[in-house]
Amino acid sequence: EEEEEEEGEGAASAGAASAPPAQVNADAESDPFYNTAAYGRDLLGLMMASRDDEGLGFSVDQLTAQVLPLMFGGHETTSVLLCTAIMAVSTYPEIMQKALEEQRRLVAEKGGDNAVSMDQLEDMPYLEAVLYEAMRLYPPASYSFRYITEDTKFKDYDLPAGYWVWVS
């Protein structure tokens, strides 16, 4: 009998673990994110600090579900942009030369080694134009997939729940 009871308790515990996660409380003392460095200062911090009409914030699982796609999506599109820009520039040596001249001029004006700071990148309009043109020619995020959670009608199309659609 004791073994059956323990199994029953284990099953109850497993059921409790699959319950929806508790919401973050609006009370600063009980808010696990309150004293973190980014609280309210960047996108993640703003999400952690946000509250709904009932004073509840995102749960850890909800934050994870929102932030991971942003993080990986941002990484992927940036790497695709850099690869296609390098490919495009290598095809046109005169464009690469002009971008290098802009970099060398800026570094010489600011005094320093050949390293370019993030602030100096903002003073490179030609490089910026090259990157925008690479994005126009080779969009890094030209499509994505979406999962249909409920039957949907889009224009003249019936889209059943459970299907994936390609959004371009």
Coordinates of C-alpha atoms in Angstrom, one line a residue:
E1 CA 0.0 0.0 0.0
E2 CA 2.8 2.4 0.8
E3 CA 4.4 1.9 -2.6
E4 CA 1.1 2.6 -4.3
E5 CA 0.7 5.8 -2.2
E6 CA 4.2 6.9 -3.2
E7 CA 3.5 6.3 -6.8
G8 CA 0.3 8.3 -6.5
E9 CA 2.2 11.2 -4.9
G10 CA 4.8 11.0 -7.7
A11 CA 2.0 11.2 -10.3
A12 CA 0.5 14.2 -8.5
S13 CA 3.9 15.9 -8.5
A14 CA 4.4 15.2 -12.1
G15 CA 1.0 16.7 -12.9
A16 CA 1.8 19.8 -10.8
A17 CA 5.1 20.2 -12.7
S18 CA 3.2 20.4 -16.0
A19 CA 0.8 23.1 -14.7
P20 CA 1.3 26.6 -16.2
P21 CA 4.1 28.5 -14.6
A22 CA 3.4 31.1 -11.9
Q23 CA 3.4 34.7 -13.0
V24 CA 6.0 37.1 -11.8
N25 CA 4.6 39.2 -8.9
A26 CA 4.4 43.0 -9.1
D27 CA 5.8 43.2 -5.6
A28 CA 9.5 44.1 -5.9
E29 CA 10.5 41.9 -2.9
S30 CA 9.1 38.8 -4.6
D31 CA 10.1 39.7 -8.1
P32 CA 13.2 37.5 -9.0
F33 CA 14.2 39.9 -11.7
Y34 CA 14.0 43.2 -9.8
N35 CA 17.6 43.6 -8.8
T36 CA 19.1 42.5 -12.1
A37 CA 21.4 44.8 -14.1
A38 CA 19.2 45.0 -17.2
Y39 CA 15.9 45.5 -15.4
G40 CA 14.0 48.0 -17.5
R41 CA 17.0 49.2 -19.5
D42 CA 17.0 47.0 -22.7
L43 CA 14.4 44.8 -24.4
L44 CA 14.8 41.9 -22.0
G45 CA 14.8 44.3 -19.1
L46 CA 11.7 46.1 -20.4
M47 CA 9.9 42.7 -20.7
M48 CA 11.0 41.7 -17.2
A49 CA 9.7 45.0 -15.8
S50 CA 6.4 45.1 -17.7
R51 CA 3.2 44.3 -15.9
D52 CA -0.3 43.6 -17.2
D53 CA -3.5 45.2 -15.9
E54 CA -3.6 42.8 -13.0
G55 CA 0.0 43.6 -12.0
L56 CA 1.5 40.3 -13.3
G57 CA 4.7 40.1 -15.3
F58 CA 6.0 37.4 -17.6
S59 CA 6.9 34.1 -16.1
V60 CA 10.4 32.7 -16.8
D61 CA 9.0 30.3 -19.4
Q62 CA 7.2 33.2 -21.1
L63 CA 10.3 35.3 -21.2
T64 CA 12.3 32.5 -22.6
A65 CA 9.7 31.9 -25.3
Q66 CA 9.8 35.5 -26.3
V67 CA 13.5 36.2 -26.1
L68 CA 15.0 33.1 -27.7
P69 CA 13.5 33.7 -31.2
L70 CA 14.7 37.3 -31.0
M71 CA 18.1 36.3 -30.0
F72 CA 18.6 33.6 -32.6
G73 CA 16.7 35.6 -35.3
G74 CA 19.0 38.5 -34.8
H75 CA 22.1 36.4 -34.9
E76 CA 21.0 34.5 -38.0
T77 CA 20.0 37.6 -40.0
T78 CA 23.2 39.4 -39.1
S79 CA 25.4 36.5 -40.2
V80 CA 23.5 36.2 -43.4
L81 CA 23.8 39.9 -44.1
L82 CA 27.6 39.9 -43.5
C83 CA 28.1 36.8 -45.7
T84 CA 26.1 38.2 -48.6
A85 CA 27.7 41.6 -48.2
I86 CA 31.2 40.1 -48.3
M87 CA 30.2 38.0 -51.3
A88 CA 28.8 41.0 -53.1
V89 CA 31.7 43.3 -52.3
S90 CA 34.2 40.6 -53.4
T91 CA 32.5 40.6 -56.8
Y92 CA 33.1 44.3 -57.3
P93 CA 36.7 45.2 -56.2
E94 CA 36.1 49.0 -56.8
I95 CA 33.3 49.0 -54.2
M96 CA 35.5 47.1 -51.7
Q97 CA 38.4 49.5 -52.4
K98 CA 36.1 52.6 -51.8
A99 CA 34.9 51.1 -48.5
L100 CA 38.5 50.4 -47.4
E101 CA 39.5 53.9 -48.3
E102 CA 36.6 55.3 -46.2
Q103 CA 37.8 53.1 -43.2
R104 CA 41.4 54.1 -43.6
R105 CA 40.5 57.8 -43.8
L106 CA 38.3 57.7 -40.8
V107 CA 41.0 55.8 -38.7
A108 CA 43.6 58.3 -39.8
E109 CA 41.4 61.3 -38.9
K110 CA 40.6 59.9 -35.5
G111 CA 44.2 58.9 -34.8
G112 CA 44.7 55.3 -33.9
D113 CA 45.5 51.9 -35.1
N114 CA 43.6 50.0 -37.8
A115 CA 40.9 48.9 -35.4
V116 CA 37.6 50.5 -36.0
S117 CA 35.4 51.3 -33.0
M118 CA 31.6 51.0 -32.9
D119 CA 31.3 54.8 -32.8
Q120 CA 33.5 55.1 -35.9
L121 CA 31.1 52.7 -37.8
E122 CA 28.4 55.4 -37.5
D123 CA 30.7 57.7 -39.5
M124 CA 31.0 55.4 -42.5
P125 CA 28.1 56.3 -44.8
Y126 CA 29.5 54.4 -47.8
L127 CA 29.9 51.2 -45.9
E128 CA 26.3 51.7 -44.6
A129 CA 25.1 52.1 -48.1
V130 CA 26.9 49.0 -49.2
L131 CA 25.2 47.0 -46.4
Y132 CA 21.8 48.4 -47.2
E133 CA 22.3 47.5 -50.9
A134 CA 23.3 44.0 -49.9
M135 CA 20.1 43.7 -47.8
R136 CA 18.1 44.9 -50.8
L137 CA 19.6 42.4 -53.2
Y138 CA 19.8 39.5 -50.7
P139 CA 17.3 40.0 -47.9
P140 CA 18.6 38.2 -44.8
A141 CA 15.0 37.4 -43.6
S142 CA 13.0 37.1 -46.8
Y143 CA 10.6 34.5 -45.4
S144 CA 9.6 32.7 -42.3
F145 CA 7.3 29.9 -41.2
R146 CA 4.3 30.1 -39.0
Y147 CA 2.3 27.4 -37.3
I148 CA -1.5 27.6 -37.6
T149 CA -3.0 27.0 -34.2
E150 CA -6.7 27.4 -35.2
D151 CA -8.6 27.1 -38.5
T152 CA -8.0 30.4 -40.4
K153 CA -9.3 32.0 -43.5
F154 CA -6.9 34.2 -45.4
K155 CA -8.4 35.9 -48.5
D156 CA -9.9 33.0 -50.5
Y157 CA -7.8 30.3 -48.7
D158 CA -8.9 28.0 -45.9
L159 CA -5.9 27.2 -43.7
P160 CA -6.5 24.3 -41.2
A161 CA -5.1 24.2 -37.7
G162 CA -1.9 22.1 -37.4
Y163 CA -0.4 23.2 -40.7
W164 CA 2.8 25.3 -41.3
V165 CA 2.6 28.2 -43.7
W166 CA 5.5 30.0 -45.4
V167 CA 5.3 33.8 -45.0
S168 CA 7.3 35.8 -47.5

